[in-house]
Coordinates of C-alpha atoms in Angstrom, one line a residue:
M1 CA 155.0 67.2 112.9
G2 CA 151.7 65.3 114.4
S3 CA 149.5 63.3 112.0
M4 CA 145.7 65.1 112.6
T5 CA 142.3 63.6 111.5
E6 CA 139.0 65.3 111.8
L7 CA 137.3 62.0 111.3
G8 CA 138.1 60.0 114.5
Y9 CA 134.5 58.6 114.4
G10 CA 134.0 58.5 110.6
W11 CA 131.4 60.9 109.2
L12 CA 129.3 60.6 112.4
T13 CA 130.8 63.7 113.8
P14 CA 130.6 65.8 110.5
I15 CA 127.0 64.8 110.0
L16 CA 126.0 65.3 113.7
S17 CA 127.6 68.8 113.9
Y18 CA 126.1 70.1 110.7
L19 CA 122.9 68.8 112.1
M20 CA 123.4 70.9 115.1
A21 CA 124.2 74.1 113.2
V22 CA 121.1 74.0 111.2
L23 CA 118.7 73.2 114.2
G24 CA 120.2 76.2 115.8
S25 CA 120.3 78.3 112.6
A26 CA 116.3 77.2 112.1
L27 CA 115.4 78.5 115.5
G28 CA 117.5 81.9 115.4
L29 CA 116.4 82.8 112.1
R30 CA 112.7 82.0 112.8
C31 CA 113.2 84.0 116.0
M32 CA 114.3 86.9 114.0
V33 CA 111.4 87.0 111.8
R34 CA 109.1 86.8 114.5
A35 CA 111.2 89.9 115.7
V36 CA 110.7 91.7 112.5
G37 CA 107.1 91.1 113.3
S38 CA 107.0 92.5 116.8
T39 CA 107.7 95.5 118.7
G40 CA 108.8 97.0 122.0
R41 CA 110.0 94.3 124.5
A42 CA 108.5 91.3 122.6
K43 CA 111.0 92.3 119.6
R44 CA 114.0 92.3 122.0
N45 CA 112.9 89.4 123.8
W46 CA 113.2 87.6 120.1
L47 CA 116.0 88.7 119.0
V48 CA 118.0 87.5 122.2
T49 CA 116.4 84.3 122.0
G50 CA 117.3 83.9 118.3
A51 CA 120.8 84.9 119.0
S52 CA 121.3 82.5 121.7
A53 CA 120.1 79.5 119.7
I54 CA 122.1 80.5 117.0
G55 CA 125.1 80.8 119.1
S56 CA 124.4 77.5 120.9
G57 CA 123.8 75.9 117.7
I58 CA 127.3 76.7 116.4
W59 CA 129.1 76.2 119.5
T60 CA 128.0 72.7 119.8
M61 CA 128.4 72.2 115.9
H62 CA 132.5 73.2 116.8
F63 CA 132.5 70.7 119.6
V64 CA 130.9 68.0 118.0
A65 CA 132.9 68.1 115.1
M66 CA 136.1 68.5 117.5
L67 CA 135.2 64.8 119.1
G68 CA 136.6 63.6 116.1
F69 CA 139.5 65.6 115.9
T70 CA 143.0 63.5 117.1
V71 CA 146.5 64.3 116.9
T72 CA 149.3 61.1 116.9
G73 CA 151.7 61.3 119.9
T74 CA 149.6 63.4 122.5
E75 CA 146.5 63.5 124.3
I76 CA 144.0 66.7 123.9
R77 CA 142.7 68.6 126.6
Y78 CA 140.3 71.9 126.9
N79 CA 140.7 74.8 129.3
V80 CA 137.4 75.2 130.7
P81 CA 137.1 79.0 131.1
L82 CA 138.3 79.7 127.3
T83 CA 135.5 76.8 126.3
V84 CA 132.8 79.1 127.9
L85 CA 134.1 82.2 126.7
S86 CA 133.9 80.7 122.8
L87 CA 130.2 80.2 124.0
V88 CA 129.5 83.3 125.5
G89 CA 131.4 85.1 122.6
A90 CA 129.5 83.6 119.9
M91 CA 126.0 84.5 121.6
V92 CA 127.3 88.0 122.0
F93 CA 128.5 88.4 118.4
V94 CA 125.6 87.1 117.0
G95 CA 123.2 88.9 119.2
L96 CA 125.1 92.1 118.0
G97 CA 124.0 90.8 114.4
A98 CA 120.6 90.2 115.1
F99 CA 120.1 93.5 116.9
A100 CA 121.8 95.4 113.7
V101 CA 119.3 93.6 111.6
G102 CA 116.3 94.0 113.8
Y103 CA 116.4 97.7 114.5
G104 CA 118.6 99.1 111.6
R105 CA 116.4 101.8 109.4
H106 CA 118.5 101.0 106.0
K107 CA 117.6 97.4 105.1
Y108 CA 120.5 96.4 103.2
R109 CA 123.3 98.4 105.4
S110 CA 121.6 96.5 108.4
L111 CA 121.9 93.2 106.6
L112 CA 125.7 93.6 105.7
L113 CA 126.6 94.8 109.3
G114 CA 124.4 91.8 110.6
G115 CA 126.1 89.2 108.1
T116 CA 129.4 90.6 108.9
T117 CA 129.0 90.3 112.8
T118 CA 127.3 87.4 112.8
G119 CA 130.2 85.8 110.5
L120 CA 132.5 87.2 112.7
G121 CA 130.9 85.6 115.8
V122 CA 131.3 82.4 114.1
A123 CA 135.2 82.9 113.4
A124 CA 135.8 84.0 117.0
M125 CA 133.9 81.2 118.6
H126 CA 136.1 78.5 116.5
Y127 CA 139.1 80.5 117.2
I128 CA 138.9 81.0 120.6
G129 CA 137.8 77.3 121.2
M130 CA 141.1 76.2 119.5
L131 CA 142.7 78.5 121.9
A132 CA 141.5 76.4 124.4
L133 CA 143.5 73.4 123.3
D134 CA 146.3 72.0 125.4
L135 CA 148.3 69.0 124.2
H136 CA 151.9 68.3 123.9
G137 CA 153.2 70.3 120.8
R138 CA 152.6 73.6 119.4
I139 CA 149.6 74.9 117.1
S140 CA 150.4 76.9 114.0
Y141 CA 148.0 78.3 111.4
E142 CA 148.3 78.9 107.7
P143 CA 147.1 82.6 107.6
F144 CA 145.5 82.4 103.8
A145 CA 143.2 79.4 105.0
V146 CA 142.4 81.6 108.1
V147 CA 141.3 84.5 106.4
L148 CA 139.4 82.1 103.7
S149 CA 137.3 80.7 106.7
V150 CA 136.4 84.3 108.0
V151 CA 135.5 85.1 104.4
I152 CA 133.2 82.0 104.1
A153 CA 131.5 82.6 107.5
I154 CA 130.7 86.6 106.6
G155 CA 129.3 85.9 103.0
A156 CA 127.5 82.6 103.9
S157 CA 125.9 84.1 107.3
T158 CA 124.9 87.4 105.4
A159 CA 123.2 84.8 102.9
A160 CA 121.4 83.0 105.3
L161 CA 119.9 86.0 106.9
W162 CA 119.1 87.9 103.7
A163 CA 117.0 84.3 102.7
G164 CA 115.6 84.1 106.1
L165 CA 114.4 87.5 106.6
N166 CA 113.1 88.2 103.0
I167 CA 111.7 85.1 101.6
S168 CA 108.7 83.8 103.2
G169 CA 107.4 79.8 103.6
P170 CA 108.5 77.0 105.3
V171 CA 110.7 75.8 102.3
A172 CA 112.7 79.4 102.5
A173 CA 113.0 78.8 106.1
A174 CA 114.7 75.6 105.7
G175 CA 117.0 76.7 102.8
A176 CA 118.0 79.4 104.9
S177 CA 118.7 77.2 107.8
L178 CA 120.5 74.8 105.6
V179 CA 122.8 77.8 104.1
M180 CA 123.8 78.7 107.7
G181 CA 124.6 75.3 108.6
I182 CA 127.1 75.1 105.4
A183 CA 128.4 78.5 106.6
V184 CA 129.2 77.1 110.1
S185 CA 130.2 73.8 108.8
S186 CA 132.6 75.2 106.0
M187 CA 134.1 77.6 108.2
H188 CA 135.0 75.3 111.1
Y189 CA 136.6 72.4 108.5
T190 CA 138.5 75.2 106.0
G191 CA 139.7 76.7 109.8
M192 CA 141.1 73.1 110.5
E193 CA 143.0 72.8 107.2
A194 CA 144.9 75.9 108.6
V195 CA 146.0 73.8 111.4
S196 CA 149.4 72.1 111.9
V197 CA 150.8 70.7 115.2
Q198 CA 154.3 70.2 116.0
V199 CA 154.1 67.5 118.6
R200 CA 156.7 67.2 121.4
P201 CA 156.3 64.5 123.5
A202 CA 156.5 65.0 127.6
D203 CA 155.6 63.5 130.5
T204 CA 154.2 66.5 132.1
P205 CA 150.1 66.2 132.8
L206 CA 148.2 68.3 130.4
H207 CA 145.8 70.8 132.1
G208 CA 142.2 70.9 131.5
A209 CA 139.5 68.7 130.9
T210 CA 138.7 65.9 128.1
L211 CA 135.6 66.4 125.6
M212 CA 133.7 63.9 127.7
Q213 CA 134.4 65.4 130.9
F214 CA 132.9 68.6 130.5
I215 CA 131.8 69.7 126.6
F216 CA 129.9 67.0 125.7
P217 CA 127.7 67.1 128.9
L218 CA 127.3 71.0 128.2
A219 CA 126.6 70.2 124.4
V220 CA 123.9 67.7 125.7
G221 CA 122.2 70.7 128.1
L222 CA 122.4 73.1 125.0
G223 CA 120.9 70.7 123.0
S224 CA 118.2 70.5 125.3
Y225 CA 117.7 73.8 125.4
L226 CA 117.4 74.3 121.7
F227 CA 114.7 71.6 121.5
L228 CA 112.8 73.5 124.3
T229 CA 113.4 76.6 122.3
S230 CA 111.8 75.0 119.2
A231 CA 108.8 74.0 121.4
F232 CA 108.6 77.2 122.5
V233 CA 108.7 78.8 119.0
A234 CA 106.2 76.4 117.5
L235 CA 103.9 77.1 120.2
S236 CA 104.0 80.7 119.8
P237 CA 101.5 82.5 117.6
T238 CA 103.1 84.7 114.4
A239 CA 102.2 88.4 113.8
Q240 CA 99.8 87.2 111.1
Q241 CA 98.0 85.1 113.7
R242 CA 97.9 87.5 116.4
A243 CA 96.3 89.9 113.9
A244 CA 93.9 87.5 112.9
S245 CA 92.9 86.6 115.9
V246 CA 92.3 90.5 116.9
S247 CA 90.6 90.9 113.9
A248 CA 88.2 88.0 114.5
E249 CA 87.6 88.8 118.1
G250 CA 86.6 92.6 116.8
L251 CA 84.1 91.4 114.7
R252 CA 82.6 88.7 117.1
H253 CA 82.0 91.7 119.7
A254 CA 80.9 94.6 117.1
P255 CA 77.3 95.7 117.1
A256 CA 74.7 93.9 114.7
V257 CA 74.0 96.1 111.7
P258 CA 69.9 96.4 112.0
R259 CA 68.5 95.3 108.7

């Protein structure tokens, strides 16, 4: 049995990973709020942007957290195609959840479907990412902890979507993002509690890339994407602002009423 730790860099990686999850969730949930107040192509674009923001955030959270993951007796490498698949899978699942909420006709049924799909996306990202690990040994999972991690992801994702879509104001938006960040982080570390590694020392080289060679630069790129998306969301007018602008423009061009 290999001795594992999630805190190879102390509490730095858990804190940074949680902040990445919160940032991605904040942007994604705000995009979904914008989508609810939009129609046509604008609605679709906001949902796609929101799904990509949440998916990028949870993927970056996972692999920033994995920077602190070490196993004594073996090096760790990551299969590049599977790692990319975990990112794409997260975006696809979250996108399905976002479209379920955005276009659903029955509010609570759509919310339940969207939260379940989003939670499954978080779990799929995590376990596909773990499947990408290559080390000298065998990884096994404790079934109860795996099921618990998926339940946590679904429950907290549903709560975050509900808060983000039903409570207005910056405080509510921040709270929903914090909840979503907790959902992703709790799911990750609960899932890691399920992991055990049976190390089998060998001289054969491991395949794949280290985190610093591939995943970390990509995480920096996704972090930049999230930053640019946050600027786009901040500068884009809300539905209320657009309505107020149209109303003001109409009043300005209305004919004067003779006295």
